[in-house]
Coordinates of C-alpha atoms and ligand atoms in Angstrom, one line a residue:
X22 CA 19.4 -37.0 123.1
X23 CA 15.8 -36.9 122.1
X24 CA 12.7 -35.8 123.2
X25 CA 9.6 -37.2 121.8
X26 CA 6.5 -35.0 122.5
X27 CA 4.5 -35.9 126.2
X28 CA 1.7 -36.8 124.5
X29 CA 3.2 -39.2 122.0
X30 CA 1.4 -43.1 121.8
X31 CA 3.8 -46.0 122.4
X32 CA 2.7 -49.5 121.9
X33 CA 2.8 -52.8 119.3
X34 CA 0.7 -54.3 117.5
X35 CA -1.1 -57.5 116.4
X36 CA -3.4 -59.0 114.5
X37 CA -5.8 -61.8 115.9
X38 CA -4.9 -64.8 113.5
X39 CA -1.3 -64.3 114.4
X40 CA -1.8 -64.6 118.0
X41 CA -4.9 -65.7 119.1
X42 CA -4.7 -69.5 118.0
X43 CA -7.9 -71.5 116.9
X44 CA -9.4 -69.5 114.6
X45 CA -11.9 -72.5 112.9
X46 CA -14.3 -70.0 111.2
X47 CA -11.4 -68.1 109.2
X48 CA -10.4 -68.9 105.8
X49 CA -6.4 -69.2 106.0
X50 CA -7.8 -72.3 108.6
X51 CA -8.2 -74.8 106.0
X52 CA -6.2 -73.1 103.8
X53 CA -3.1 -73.8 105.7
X54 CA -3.7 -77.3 105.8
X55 CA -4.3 -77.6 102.1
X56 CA -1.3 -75.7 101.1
X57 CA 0.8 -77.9 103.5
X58 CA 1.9 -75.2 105.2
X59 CA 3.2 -74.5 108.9
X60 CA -0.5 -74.1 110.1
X61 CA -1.7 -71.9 113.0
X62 CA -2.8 -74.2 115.5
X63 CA -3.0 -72.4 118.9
X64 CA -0.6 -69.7 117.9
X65 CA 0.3 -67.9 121.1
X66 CA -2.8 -68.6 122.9
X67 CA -3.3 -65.3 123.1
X68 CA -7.4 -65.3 123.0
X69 CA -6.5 -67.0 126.5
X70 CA -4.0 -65.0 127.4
X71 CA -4.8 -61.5 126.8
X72 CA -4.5 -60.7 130.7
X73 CA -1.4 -61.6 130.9
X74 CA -0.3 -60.2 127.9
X75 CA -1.8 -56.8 128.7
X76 CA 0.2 -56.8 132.2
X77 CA 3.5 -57.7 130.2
X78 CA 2.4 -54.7 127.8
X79 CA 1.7 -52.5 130.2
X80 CA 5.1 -52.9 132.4
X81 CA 6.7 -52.4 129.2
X82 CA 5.4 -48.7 129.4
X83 CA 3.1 -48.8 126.5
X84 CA -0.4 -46.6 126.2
X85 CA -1.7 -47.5 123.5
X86 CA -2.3 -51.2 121.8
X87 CA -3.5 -52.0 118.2
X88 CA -5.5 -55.8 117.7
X89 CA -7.9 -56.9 115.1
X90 CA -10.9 -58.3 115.6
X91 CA -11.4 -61.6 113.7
X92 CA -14.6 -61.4 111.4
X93 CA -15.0 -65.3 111.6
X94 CA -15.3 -65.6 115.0
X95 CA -18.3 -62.7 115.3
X96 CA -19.9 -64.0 111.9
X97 CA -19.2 -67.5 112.3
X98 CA -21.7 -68.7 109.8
X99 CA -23.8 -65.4 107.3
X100 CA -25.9 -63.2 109.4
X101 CA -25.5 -64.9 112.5
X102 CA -23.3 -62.9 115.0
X103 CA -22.1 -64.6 118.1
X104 CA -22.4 -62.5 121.6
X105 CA -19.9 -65.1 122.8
X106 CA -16.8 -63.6 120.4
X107 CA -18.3 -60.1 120.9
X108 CA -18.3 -60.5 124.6
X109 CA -14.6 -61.5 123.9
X110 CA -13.2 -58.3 122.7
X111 CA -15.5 -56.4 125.0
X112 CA -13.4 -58.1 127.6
X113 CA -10.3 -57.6 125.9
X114 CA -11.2 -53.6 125.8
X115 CA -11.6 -53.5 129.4
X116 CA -8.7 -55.4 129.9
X117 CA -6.7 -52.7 127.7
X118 CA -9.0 -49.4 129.9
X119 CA -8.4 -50.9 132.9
X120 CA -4.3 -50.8 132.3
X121 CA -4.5 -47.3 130.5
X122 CA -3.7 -48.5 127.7
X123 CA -5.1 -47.1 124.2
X124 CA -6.7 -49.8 122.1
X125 CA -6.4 -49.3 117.8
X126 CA -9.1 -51.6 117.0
X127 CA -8.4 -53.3 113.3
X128 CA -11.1 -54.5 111.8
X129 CA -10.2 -56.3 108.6
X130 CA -7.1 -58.1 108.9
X131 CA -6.0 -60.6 106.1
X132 CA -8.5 -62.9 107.3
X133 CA -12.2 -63.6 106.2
X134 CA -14.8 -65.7 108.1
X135 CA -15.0 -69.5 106.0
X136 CA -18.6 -68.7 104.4
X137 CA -17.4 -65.4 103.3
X138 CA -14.5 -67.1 101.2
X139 CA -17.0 -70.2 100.0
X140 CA -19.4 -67.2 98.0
X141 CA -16.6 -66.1 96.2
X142 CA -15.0 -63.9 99.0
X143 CA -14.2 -60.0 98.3
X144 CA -15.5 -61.1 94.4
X145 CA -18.5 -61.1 95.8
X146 CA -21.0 -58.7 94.6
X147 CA -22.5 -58.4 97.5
X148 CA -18.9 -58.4 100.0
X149 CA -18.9 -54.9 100.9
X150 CA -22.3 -55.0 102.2
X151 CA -21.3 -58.2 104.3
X152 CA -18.6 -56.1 105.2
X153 CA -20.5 -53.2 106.6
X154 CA -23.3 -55.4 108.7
X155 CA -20.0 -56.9 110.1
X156 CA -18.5 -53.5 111.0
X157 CA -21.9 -52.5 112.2
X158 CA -22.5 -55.0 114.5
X159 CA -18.4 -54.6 116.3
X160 CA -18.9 -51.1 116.6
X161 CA -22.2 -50.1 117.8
X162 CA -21.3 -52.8 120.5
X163 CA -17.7 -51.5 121.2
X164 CA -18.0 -47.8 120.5
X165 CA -17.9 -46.3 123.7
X166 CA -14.2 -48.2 124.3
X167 CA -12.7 -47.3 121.1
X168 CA -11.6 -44.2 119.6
X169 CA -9.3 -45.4 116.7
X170 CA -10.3 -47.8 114.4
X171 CA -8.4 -49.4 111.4
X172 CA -11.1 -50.5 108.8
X173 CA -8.4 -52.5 106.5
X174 CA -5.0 -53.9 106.9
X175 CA -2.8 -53.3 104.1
X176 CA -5.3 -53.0 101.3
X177 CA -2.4 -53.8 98.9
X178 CA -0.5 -56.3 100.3
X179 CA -3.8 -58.1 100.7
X180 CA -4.9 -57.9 97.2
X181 CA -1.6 -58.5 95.7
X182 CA -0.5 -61.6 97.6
X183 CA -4.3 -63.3 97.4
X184 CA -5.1 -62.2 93.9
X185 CA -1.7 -61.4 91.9
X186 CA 0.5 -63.1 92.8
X187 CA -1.6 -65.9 94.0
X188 CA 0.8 -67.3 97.0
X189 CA -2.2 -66.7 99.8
X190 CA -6.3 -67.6 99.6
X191 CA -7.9 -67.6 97.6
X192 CA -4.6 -68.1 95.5
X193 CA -5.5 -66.0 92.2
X194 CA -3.2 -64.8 89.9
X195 CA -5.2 -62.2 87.6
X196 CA -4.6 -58.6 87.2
X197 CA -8.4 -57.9 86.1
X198 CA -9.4 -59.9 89.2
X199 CA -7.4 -58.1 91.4
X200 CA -8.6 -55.0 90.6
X201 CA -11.7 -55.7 90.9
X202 CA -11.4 -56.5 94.5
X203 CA -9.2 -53.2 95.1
X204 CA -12.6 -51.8 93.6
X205 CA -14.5 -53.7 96.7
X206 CA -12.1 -52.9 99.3
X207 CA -12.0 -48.7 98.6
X208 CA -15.5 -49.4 98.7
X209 CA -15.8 -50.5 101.9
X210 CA -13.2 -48.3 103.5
X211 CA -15.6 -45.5 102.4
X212 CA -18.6 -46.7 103.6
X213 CA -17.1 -48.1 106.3
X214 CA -15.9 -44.7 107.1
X215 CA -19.3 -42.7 107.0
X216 CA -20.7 -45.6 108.5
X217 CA -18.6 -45.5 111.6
X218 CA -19.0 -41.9 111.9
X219 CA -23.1 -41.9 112.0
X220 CA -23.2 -44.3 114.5
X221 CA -20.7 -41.7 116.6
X222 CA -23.0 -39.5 115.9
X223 CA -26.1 -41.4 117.1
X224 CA -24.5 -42.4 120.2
X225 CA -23.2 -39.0 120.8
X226 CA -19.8 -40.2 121.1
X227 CA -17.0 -37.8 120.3
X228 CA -15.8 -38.3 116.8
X229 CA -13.8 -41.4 116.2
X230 CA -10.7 -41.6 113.9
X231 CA -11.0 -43.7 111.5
X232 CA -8.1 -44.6 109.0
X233 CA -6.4 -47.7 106.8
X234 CA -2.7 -49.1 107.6
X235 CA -1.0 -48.5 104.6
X236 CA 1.9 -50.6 103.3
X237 CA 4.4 -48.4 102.4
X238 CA 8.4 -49.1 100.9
X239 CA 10.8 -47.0 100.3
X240 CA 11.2 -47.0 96.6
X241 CA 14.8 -46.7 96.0
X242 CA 16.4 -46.1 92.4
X243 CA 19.5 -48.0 91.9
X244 CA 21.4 -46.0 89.7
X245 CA 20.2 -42.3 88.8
X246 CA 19.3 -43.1 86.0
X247 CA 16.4 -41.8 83.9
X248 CA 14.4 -45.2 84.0
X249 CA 15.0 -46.3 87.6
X250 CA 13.9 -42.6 88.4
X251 CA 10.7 -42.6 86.2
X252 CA 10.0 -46.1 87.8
X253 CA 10.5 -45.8 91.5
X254 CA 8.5 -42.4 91.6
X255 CA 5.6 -44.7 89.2
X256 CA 5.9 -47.1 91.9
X257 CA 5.6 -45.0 95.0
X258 CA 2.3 -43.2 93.5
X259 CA 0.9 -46.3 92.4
X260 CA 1.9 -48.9 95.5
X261 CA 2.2 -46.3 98.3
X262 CA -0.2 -43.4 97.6
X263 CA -2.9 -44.1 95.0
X264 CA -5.8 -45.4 97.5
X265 CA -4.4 -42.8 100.6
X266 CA -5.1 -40.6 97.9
X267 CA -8.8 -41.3 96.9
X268 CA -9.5 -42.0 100.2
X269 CA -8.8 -38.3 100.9
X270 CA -10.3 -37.1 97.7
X271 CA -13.4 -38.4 99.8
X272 CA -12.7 -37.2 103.0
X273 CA -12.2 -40.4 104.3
X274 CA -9.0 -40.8 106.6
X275 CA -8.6 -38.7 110.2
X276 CA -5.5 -39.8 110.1
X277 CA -2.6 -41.9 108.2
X278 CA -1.4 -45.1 109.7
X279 CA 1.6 -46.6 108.0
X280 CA 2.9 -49.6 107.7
X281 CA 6.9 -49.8 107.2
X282 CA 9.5 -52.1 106.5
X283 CA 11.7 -52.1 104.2
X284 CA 13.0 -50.3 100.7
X285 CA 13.4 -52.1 97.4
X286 CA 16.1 -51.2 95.3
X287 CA 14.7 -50.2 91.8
X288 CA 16.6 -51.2 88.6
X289 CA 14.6 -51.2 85.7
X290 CA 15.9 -53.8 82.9
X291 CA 13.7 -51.7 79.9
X292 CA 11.3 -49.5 79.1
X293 CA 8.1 -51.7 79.4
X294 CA 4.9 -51.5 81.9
X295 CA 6.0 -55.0 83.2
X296 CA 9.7 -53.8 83.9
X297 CA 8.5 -50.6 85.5
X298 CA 6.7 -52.2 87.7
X299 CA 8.8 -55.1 89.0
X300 CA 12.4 -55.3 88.1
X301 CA 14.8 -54.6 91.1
X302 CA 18.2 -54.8 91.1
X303 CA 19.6 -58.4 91.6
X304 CA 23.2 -57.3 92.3
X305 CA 24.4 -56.4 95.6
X306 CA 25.5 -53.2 95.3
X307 CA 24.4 -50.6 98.0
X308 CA 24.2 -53.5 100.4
X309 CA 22.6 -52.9 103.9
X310 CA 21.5 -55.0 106.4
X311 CA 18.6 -57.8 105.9
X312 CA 16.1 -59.3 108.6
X313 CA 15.5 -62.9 108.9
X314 CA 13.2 -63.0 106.0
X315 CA 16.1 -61.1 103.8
X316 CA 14.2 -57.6 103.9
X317 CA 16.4 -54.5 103.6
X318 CA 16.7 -52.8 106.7
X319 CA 16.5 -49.2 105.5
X320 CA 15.2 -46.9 108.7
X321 CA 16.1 -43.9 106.4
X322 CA 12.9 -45.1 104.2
X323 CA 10.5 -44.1 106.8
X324 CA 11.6 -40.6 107.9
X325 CA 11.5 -40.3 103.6
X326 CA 8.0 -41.6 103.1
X327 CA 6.9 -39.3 106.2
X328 CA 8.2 -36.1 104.3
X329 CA 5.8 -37.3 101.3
X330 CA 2.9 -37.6 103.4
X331 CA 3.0 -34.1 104.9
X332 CA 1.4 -32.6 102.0
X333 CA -1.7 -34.4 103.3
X334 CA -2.0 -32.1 106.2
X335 CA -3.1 -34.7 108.7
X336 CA -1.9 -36.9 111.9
X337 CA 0.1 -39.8 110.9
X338 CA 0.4 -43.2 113.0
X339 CA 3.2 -45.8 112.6
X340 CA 0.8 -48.4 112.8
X341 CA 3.5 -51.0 112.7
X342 CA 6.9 -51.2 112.0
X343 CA 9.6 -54.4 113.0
X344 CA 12.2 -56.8 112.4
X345 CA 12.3 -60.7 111.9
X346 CA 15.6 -61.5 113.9
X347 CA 17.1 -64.7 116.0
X348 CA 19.5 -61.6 117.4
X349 CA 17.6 -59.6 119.7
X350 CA 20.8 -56.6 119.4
X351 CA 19.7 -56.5 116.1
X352 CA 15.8 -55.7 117.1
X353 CA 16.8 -52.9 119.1
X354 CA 19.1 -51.1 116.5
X355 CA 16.1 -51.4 114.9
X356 CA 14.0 -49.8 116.7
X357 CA 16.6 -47.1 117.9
X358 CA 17.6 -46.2 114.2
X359 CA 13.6 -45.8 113.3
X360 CA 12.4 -43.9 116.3
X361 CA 15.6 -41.7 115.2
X362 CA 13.6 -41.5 111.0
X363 CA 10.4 -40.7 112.8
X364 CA 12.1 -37.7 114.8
X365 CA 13.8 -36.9 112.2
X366 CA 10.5 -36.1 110.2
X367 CA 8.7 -34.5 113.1
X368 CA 11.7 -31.9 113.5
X369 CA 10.5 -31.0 109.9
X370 CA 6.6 -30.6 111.1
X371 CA 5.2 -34.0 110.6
X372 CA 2.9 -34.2 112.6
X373 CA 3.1 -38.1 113.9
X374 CA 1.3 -39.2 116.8
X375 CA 2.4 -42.6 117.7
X376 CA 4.5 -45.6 117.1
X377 CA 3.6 -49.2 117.3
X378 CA 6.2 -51.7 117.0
X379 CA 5.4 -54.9 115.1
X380 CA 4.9 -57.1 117.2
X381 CA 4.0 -57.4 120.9
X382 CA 4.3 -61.4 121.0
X383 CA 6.2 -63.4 118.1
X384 CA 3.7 -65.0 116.3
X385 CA 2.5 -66.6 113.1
X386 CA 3.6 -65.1 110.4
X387 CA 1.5 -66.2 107.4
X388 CA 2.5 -68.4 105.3
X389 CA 6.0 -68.5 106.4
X390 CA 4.9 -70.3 109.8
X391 CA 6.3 -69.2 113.4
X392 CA 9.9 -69.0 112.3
X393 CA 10.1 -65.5 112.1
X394 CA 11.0 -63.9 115.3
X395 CA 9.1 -60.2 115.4
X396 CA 8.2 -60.1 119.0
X397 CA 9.1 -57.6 121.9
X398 CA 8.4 -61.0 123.7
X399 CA 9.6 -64.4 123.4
X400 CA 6.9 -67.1 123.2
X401 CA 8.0 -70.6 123.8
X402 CA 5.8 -72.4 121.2
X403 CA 6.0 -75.9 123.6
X404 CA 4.7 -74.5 126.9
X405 CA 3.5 -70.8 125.7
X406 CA 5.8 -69.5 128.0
X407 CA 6.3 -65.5 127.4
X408 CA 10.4 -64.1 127.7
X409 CA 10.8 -60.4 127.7
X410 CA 13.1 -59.1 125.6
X411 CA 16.3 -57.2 126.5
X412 CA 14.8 -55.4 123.2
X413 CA 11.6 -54.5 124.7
X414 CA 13.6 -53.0 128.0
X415 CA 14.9 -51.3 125.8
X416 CA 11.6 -49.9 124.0
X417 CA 10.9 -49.8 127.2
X418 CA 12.3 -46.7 128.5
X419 CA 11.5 -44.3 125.4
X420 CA 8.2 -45.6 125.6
X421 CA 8.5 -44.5 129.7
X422 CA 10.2 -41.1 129.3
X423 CA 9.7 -40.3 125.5
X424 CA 14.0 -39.7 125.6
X425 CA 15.9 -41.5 123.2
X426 CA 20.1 -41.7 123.7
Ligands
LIG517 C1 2.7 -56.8 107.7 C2 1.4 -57.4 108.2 C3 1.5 -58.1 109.6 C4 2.8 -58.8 109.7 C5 4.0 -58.0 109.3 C6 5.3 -58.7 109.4 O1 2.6 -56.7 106.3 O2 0.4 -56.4 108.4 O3 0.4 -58.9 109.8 O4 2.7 -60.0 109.0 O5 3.8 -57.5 108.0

């Protein structure tokens, strides 16, 4: 058996265009519809719901809870703020205080507001500094409630998926462009950063911690050999460590969250940048178990990627970490298998202070629509209707005694 320590956080997370439904002033709102995609609609109602989402959460065990907080809805048209949507996650805070529950408050989460997107979006030269009166404006109001924020969501699955490979809005497909708004988004992580901190200061409010979710894979060679080597150690620098690293050569991180999922298998055709960075093996050889979506399940991956981010000497957060799956046995060998990769690591002094599973609610999954099943809880798309999981019972009791069979 294990014992994870007293003090250890147990929650999900979301994000608030997955869940909270009607989210007009966002850009992936008319996107959807003009890609002819599954489109968000109400999602899980969850900007209604939140109560009784909370009490479901809070059954479950869980002390802490991680939610973004959708920029379109507070800037709903440049430079003018609604106290309406502000008044919102205020309410959702104290919803989250008075259950005891810990919120992670996400700040940038895929989404931008519609005007934002219309001026060129993160291209912007001026999108950082709309980014920092936005961040201004949540967190002098929320302070006081919050004591871990996220400032950006997977800085490079964002930029990859929008800009690279052009399959999400804005829908570019240009390296130069791409790094340009990596350029933007370190950017305002840093400021962001400082800028959160002053106001801590001002308000004489015990220092925040302030971090990014990374994305992170387990980058796997195939075959030992020299190439797949040279590549998947290229890889993991360049796709799992390169901004954690510059945002520490500024100081900028209290802690780490990361995001995990999955491994890719690394077979790498010939020496050439374009191979080095993308070929994986097609072949399937070293075969493990795949979610819904066809991700490899690889729990080993994360105790891995843990070991690598010890050198950085500070607190680490799984900020999410789930499976797509119609079989909720499958969710919970999951979750079993990676709570056992997170122990694993801590046994060799990494020092990890939380896990969020991925997701509280099924939800929207971006452009693949609402088939994807992530949720501790059912949601009944037709009547909204929430299901507990035999999964989340489950969850449940580690979350309740920190003991794991
Ligand atoms: C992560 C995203 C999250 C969700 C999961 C499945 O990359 O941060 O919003 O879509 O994947």
């Amino acid at each position: 058996m294990i014992q994870f320590p007293k003090k250890f956080l147990w929650g999900a997370a979301t994000a608030a265009y997955q869940v909270e439904g009607g989210n007009v002033g966002s850009d992936w709102w008319p996107w959807e519809k003009s890609a002819g995609n599954e489109c968000s609609g109400p999602a899980c109602r969850h900007y209604e719901m939140y109560d009784q989402d909370f009490d479901l959460a809070q059954g479950l065990g869980h002390n802490v809870h991680r939610f973004s907080i959708e920029w379109g809805r507070i800037e709903p048209e440049e430079g003018k703020f609604s106290r309406e949507a502000l008044n919102h996650y205020l309410a959702v805070l104290l919803a989250l205080k008075a259950r005891h529950i810990e919120p992670v408050v996400t700040l940038h989460h895929f989404t931008n507001p519609v005007w934002f997107a219309k001026l060129g979006g993160w291209e912007h030269p001026r999108a950082v500094r709309y980014f920092l009166r936005y961040t201004e404006f949540v967190v002098r109001a929320l302070a006081q409630y919050v004591r871990i924020w996220i400032t950006i969501n997977e800085p490079t699955i964002y930029i990859s998926h929008a800009y690279l490979f052009g399959i999400w809005p804005p829908q570019v497909k240009s390296l130069w462009r791409m790094l340009r708004v990596e350029r933007r988004m370190v950017s305002a992580h840093l400021r962001a950063y400082r800028l959160i901190h002053k106001i801590y200061r001002q308000e004489s409010l015990s220092g925040p911690r302030v971090s990014i979710a990374q994305h992170m894979m387990a980058l796997v060679p195939c075959t030992p050999s020299l190439k797949n080597r040279f590549a998947a150690s290229l890889r993991h620098k360049l796709f799992n460590e390169r901004l954690l690293s510059i945002f520490l050569r500024h100081k900028a991180l209290d802690f780490i969250g990361v995001n995990y999922y999955s491994r890719q298998l690394v077979d790498v055709q010939k020496w050439g940048l374009r191979n080095l960075l993308s070929d994986t093996c097609k072949a399937g050889h070293h075969p493990v178990k795949k979610n819904s979506l066809g991700w490899d399940i690889y729990p080993e991956g994360l105790s891995q990627l843990l070991l690598k981010l010890k050198k950085y000497d500070l607190p680490l957060m799984i900020t999410e970490n789930g499976i797509c799956t119609s079989d909720d046995a499958e969710r919970w060998e999951f979750i079993s298998a990676h709570l056992k990769s997170v122990y694993g690591a801590m046994e060799r002094g990494v020092p990890v202070m939380g896990y969020l599973y991925w997701s509280l609610l099924d939800n929207f999954e971006w452009d693949k629509g609402f088939g994807p099943r992530f949720g501790l809880i059912d949601v009944d798309y037709a009547t909204f209707k929430r299901t507990v999981r035999q999964s989340a019972l489950k969850f449940s009791q580690v979350a309740k005694t920190g003991a794991l069979e």
